[in-house]
């Protein structure tokens, strides 16, 4: 158990370091000069060179990398090339927005997947189960941004029930916040829900074949009662793992959905940063995302052990 | 780990269901098309959010668009027809040698930090361009040899040489008047004398301006104006359709206009801009060095058909680098009329036929769509065209703009009166023409009549020499709720004048 934890923690840290090198390398080979983008079309070459010096872009790449990494370890995210403002607070503000979106998307995904997956498994030989299966296949194939565009056309533009885009902090106006959250969260949640449904289905099917469930049925419980009392907890183990893995997909999906719904989250910040060649900001945002995904996978490992007593002896 | 999974799952699902329910009930009562925040407020949708609020050190059109004329004012400004008219300066005189300008200033203008605006602030602002500004625009102030306050309301500026261009540039951001005690936080808290005060900036979303109730001239109608920033045309259109905004400040996709023109809830405004969409030639390339080739390219393009195809027919054909709002505008579309047969034979004669030209396009909507049309039309005339898409701004700036590694490109030059800036040997057009430079120098130094005359010659010269091809002039397209009044027909200044808007 302890060994397993140490091993997991090691993997987590090594992955972080490797990602940081990769992120930095990607930014270094990206075409385009941040200083020239910042100064615009009429800037003289001297002015561009001066700004490169100010940004520290004229230093050797390893020096730049270790400077950046050292800053991150001290919690100093540096200063944006473009806005000249500290990056840390910006990333933190935007992260809150994106987290709302991811959490709401996750909740919707679960609300869709747990009942639908269970029904699909329990009735996998009946029409209702097959129909749900077909529906989830469609859901898996639809990208989140397309779902978003369709939802906007139907519920905002045609019916006028909900705003087409925008964002209000929950503290400022909770009702407006919820109204604006529904469509983007649905775009994320429905698509993710469809993916998750298939995992729930196979996990429940797995459980249905177990001896202890047959015992429960023999005691006179109806299939769903038996599942509810004995099966779902065991089915939850693989589902939680997938949920963790899906967080990465959700974060990526959120980046795109933020664009469609004009939400000032981490995704919008990232895309703006890339197009303005605000390299330091992009590096920071990507690292925050990578860190979030790795951390969740690490936690899933721990949960796994907590949920399934059979793993504790491993 | 004490509670069993089902119990926790039930609790979790129940709370989630509750959230979903409250959300649905909150969403059911919305009415679309209502004005956000009542009659005293207006919301305008724009693209491209500013990176900071300080246009003295950060380039980009978005900052002056929001702040100039609204928060900051200039001594002189341009009206909707392009004329230079008074603003903080009530009047001005020019000495006979055209080197000394004397301005009489408004005596009742106040900054939003409660300081009176005086000639000292004007001197401070003009001098500060040379000392503290870092953007390339500061070059326009280099012609000033001194600025001094003759009295609190009289300013005298002396130039090293006569320059009509200097007074014009004073209508742009470099003419903005700052308070000596109000430049400590330009990037986050701008202070000016304008009809609006800067109130709040929600990064990634919007900038909020509120009415300056101590404004020295006519007070604006709206108490609060929100400038909301969007990434793409669809989001902008949807925001207007659903009542999140009242005005689309700049229509990004003219083909989508039909949904508004056919709906009597909205008004569509169409005018001109300074944005010449230029099919630029790299005049330093051997293949482009031939005048005959360049002229043939211009004659091979059916501009009317191109505009209809790639910009929904919205825009104006101009034939040179001058928009209709400049005093020296002439319709020069007749200099190189569309004539496919003639273009073919000229390309044969110049030896360019069959050669491959690299058309390196920035990833901008008009460039992408018009680039395809240019390619097909030039290929009909016997050239081969290879299209490369370059990410804008970063990749395009490095490859085309800085290194001039291209044969042709398409980009809109949106700066006002930029003919001389774009067509010179140092610029990416690599256009070296002493005759043109002579006209431009004479235009800058002469009186008004000489300026107009020489600028006309310059524009004609460019067109005849086929220094590039002017595909069309970008239109100013706005869509707004029917009841919004005072929107400008033409967008020819750096700023979006919010003070005249009403409902």
CSV table of N, CA, C and O in Angstrom, one decimal, chain B residues 278 280 359-369 387-397 400 408-412 428:
chain,number,residue,atom,x,y,z
B,278,UNK,N,-5.5,45.4,-49.5
B,278,UNK,CA,-4.5,45.5,-50.5
B,278,UNK,C,-4.0,44.1,-50.9
B,278,UNK,O,-3.6,43.3,-50.1
B,280,UNK,N,-1.0,43.0,-52.0
B,280,UNK,CA,0.3,43.6,-52.0
B,280,UNK,C,1.3,42.8,-52.9
B,280,UNK,O,1.2,41.6,-52.9
B,359,UNK,N,1.2,33.4,-53.0
B,359,UNK,CA,0.3,34.3,-52.4
B,359,UNK,C,0.2,33.9,-50.9
B,359,UNK,O,-0.4,32.8,-50.6
B,360,UNK,N,0.9,34.6,-50.1
B,360,UNK,CA,1.0,34.2,-48.7
B,360,UNK,C,0.0,35.0,-47.8
B,360,UNK,O,0.2,36.2,-47.6
B,361,UNK,N,-1.0,34.3,-47.4
B,361,UNK,CA,-2.2,35.0,-46.8
B,361,UNK,C,-2.2,34.9,-45.3
B,361,UNK,O,-1.9,33.8,-44.7
B,362,UNK,N,-2.5,36.0,-44.6
B,362,UNK,CA,-2.8,35.9,-43.2
B,362,UNK,C,-4.1,35.2,-42.9
B,362,UNK,O,-5.0,35.3,-43.7
B,363,UNK,N,-4.2,34.6,-41.7
B,363,UNK,CA,-5.5,33.9,-41.4
B,363,UNK,C,-6.5,34.9,-40.9
B,363,UNK,O,-6.8,35.0,-39.8
B,364,UNK,N,-7.0,35.7,-41.9
B,364,UNK,CA,-8.1,36.6,-41.6
B,364,UNK,C,-9.2,36.4,-42.6
B,364,UNK,O,-8.9,36.0,-43.7
B,365,UNK,N,-10.4,36.6,-42.1
B,365,UNK,CA,-11.6,36.1,-43.0
B,365,UNK,C,-11.5,36.7,-44.4
B,365,UNK,O,-11.7,35.9,-45.3
B,366,UNK,N,-11.3,38.0,-44.5
B,366,UNK,CA,-11.4,38.5,-45.9
B,366,UNK,C,-10.2,38.0,-46.7
B,366,UNK,O,-10.3,37.8,-47.9
B,367,UNK,N,-9.0,37.9,-46.1
B,367,UNK,CA,-7.9,37.4,-46.8
B,367,UNK,C,-8.0,36.0,-47.3
B,367,UNK,O,-7.7,35.7,-48.5
B,368,UNK,N,-8.6,35.1,-46.5
B,368,UNK,CA,-8.8,33.7,-46.8
B,368,UNK,C,-9.8,33.6,-48.0
B,368,UNK,O,-9.5,32.9,-49.0
B,369,UNK,N,-10.9,34.3,-47.9
B,369,UNK,CA,-11.9,34.1,-48.9
B,369,UNK,C,-11.6,34.9,-50.2
B,369,UNK,O,-11.7,34.3,-51.3
B,387,UNK,N,-1.1,29.2,-52.8
B,387,UNK,CA,-1.5,29.8,-51.6
B,387,UNK,C,-0.9,29.2,-50.4
B,387,UNK,O,-0.9,28.0,-50.2
B,388,UNK,N,-0.3,30.0,-49.5
B,388,UNK,CA,0.2,29.6,-48.2
B,388,UNK,C,-0.6,30.4,-47.1
B,388,UNK,O,-0.6,31.6,-47.2
B,389,UNK,N,-1.1,29.6,-46.2
B,389,UNK,CA,-1.8,30.3,-45.1
B,389,UNK,C,-0.8,30.5,-43.9
B,389,UNK,O,-0.2,29.6,-43.5
B,390,UNK,N,-0.7,31.8,-43.5
B,390,UNK,CA,0.2,32.1,-42.3
B,390,UNK,C,-0.6,32.6,-41.2
B,390,UNK,O,-1.5,33.5,-41.3
B,391,UNK,N,-0.4,32.0,-40.0
B,391,UNK,CA,-1.2,32.5,-38.8
B,391,UNK,C,-1.0,34.0,-38.6
B,391,UNK,O,0.2,34.5,-38.6
B,392,UNK,N,-2.1,34.6,-38.4
B,392,UNK,CA,-2.0,36.1,-38.1
B,392,UNK,C,-2.3,36.3,-36.6
B,392,UNK,O,-3.1,35.7,-36.0
B,393,UNK,N,-1.5,37.2,-36.0
B,393,UNK,CA,-0.5,38.1,-36.5
B,393,UNK,C,0.9,37.4,-36.5
B,393,UNK,O,1.7,37.8,-37.4
B,394,UNK,N,1.2,36.5,-35.6
B,394,UNK,CA,2.6,36.2,-35.4
B,394,UNK,C,3.4,35.7,-36.6
B,394,UNK,O,4.4,36.3,-37.0
B,395,UNK,N,2.9,34.6,-37.3
B,395,UNK,CA,3.7,34.1,-38.4
B,395,UNK,C,3.7,35.0,-39.6
B,395,UNK,O,4.7,35.2,-40.2
B,396,UNK,N,2.6,35.6,-39.9
B,396,UNK,CA,2.5,36.5,-41.0
B,396,UNK,C,3.5,37.7,-40.8
B,396,UNK,O,4.2,38.1,-41.7
B,397,UNK,N,3.5,38.3,-39.6
B,397,UNK,CA,4.4,39.4,-39.3
B,397,UNK,C,5.8,39.1,-39.6
B,397,UNK,O,6.6,39.9,-40.1
B,400,UNK,N,6.1,37.6,-43.8
B,400,UNK,CA,5.8,38.5,-44.9
B,400,UNK,C,6.3,39.9,-44.5
B,400,UNK,O,7.0,40.6,-45.3
B,408,UNK,N,3.1,37.8,-53.2
B,408,UNK,CA,1.9,38.6,-53.1
B,408,UNK,C,1.3,38.2,-51.7
B,408,UNK,O,1.4,37.1,-51.2
B,409,UNK,N,0.5,39.2,-51.1
B,409,UNK,CA,-0.2,38.9,-49.9
B,409,UNK,C,-1.5,39.7,-49.9
B,409,UNK,O,-1.6,40.6,-50.8
B,410,UNK,N,-2.4,39.5,-49.0
B,410,UNK,CA,-3.6,40.3,-48.9
B,410,UNK,C,-3.7,40.7,-47.4
B,410,UNK,O,-3.8,39.9,-46.5
B,411,UNK,N,-3.8,42.0,-47.2
B,411,UNK,CA,-4.1,42.5,-45.8
B,411,UNK,C,-4.8,43.8,-45.9
B,411,UNK,O,-4.5,44.6,-46.9
B,412,UNK,N,-5.6,44.2,-45.0
B,412,UNK,CA,-6.3,45.5,-45.0
B,412,UNK,C,-5.4,46.4,-44.2
B,412,UNK,O,-5.0,46.2,-43.0
B,428,UNK,N,7.2,46.4,-46.2
B,428,UNK,CA,7.2,45.0,-46.8
B,428,UNK,C,6.8,45.0,-48.3
B,428,UNK,O,7.1,44.1,-49.0
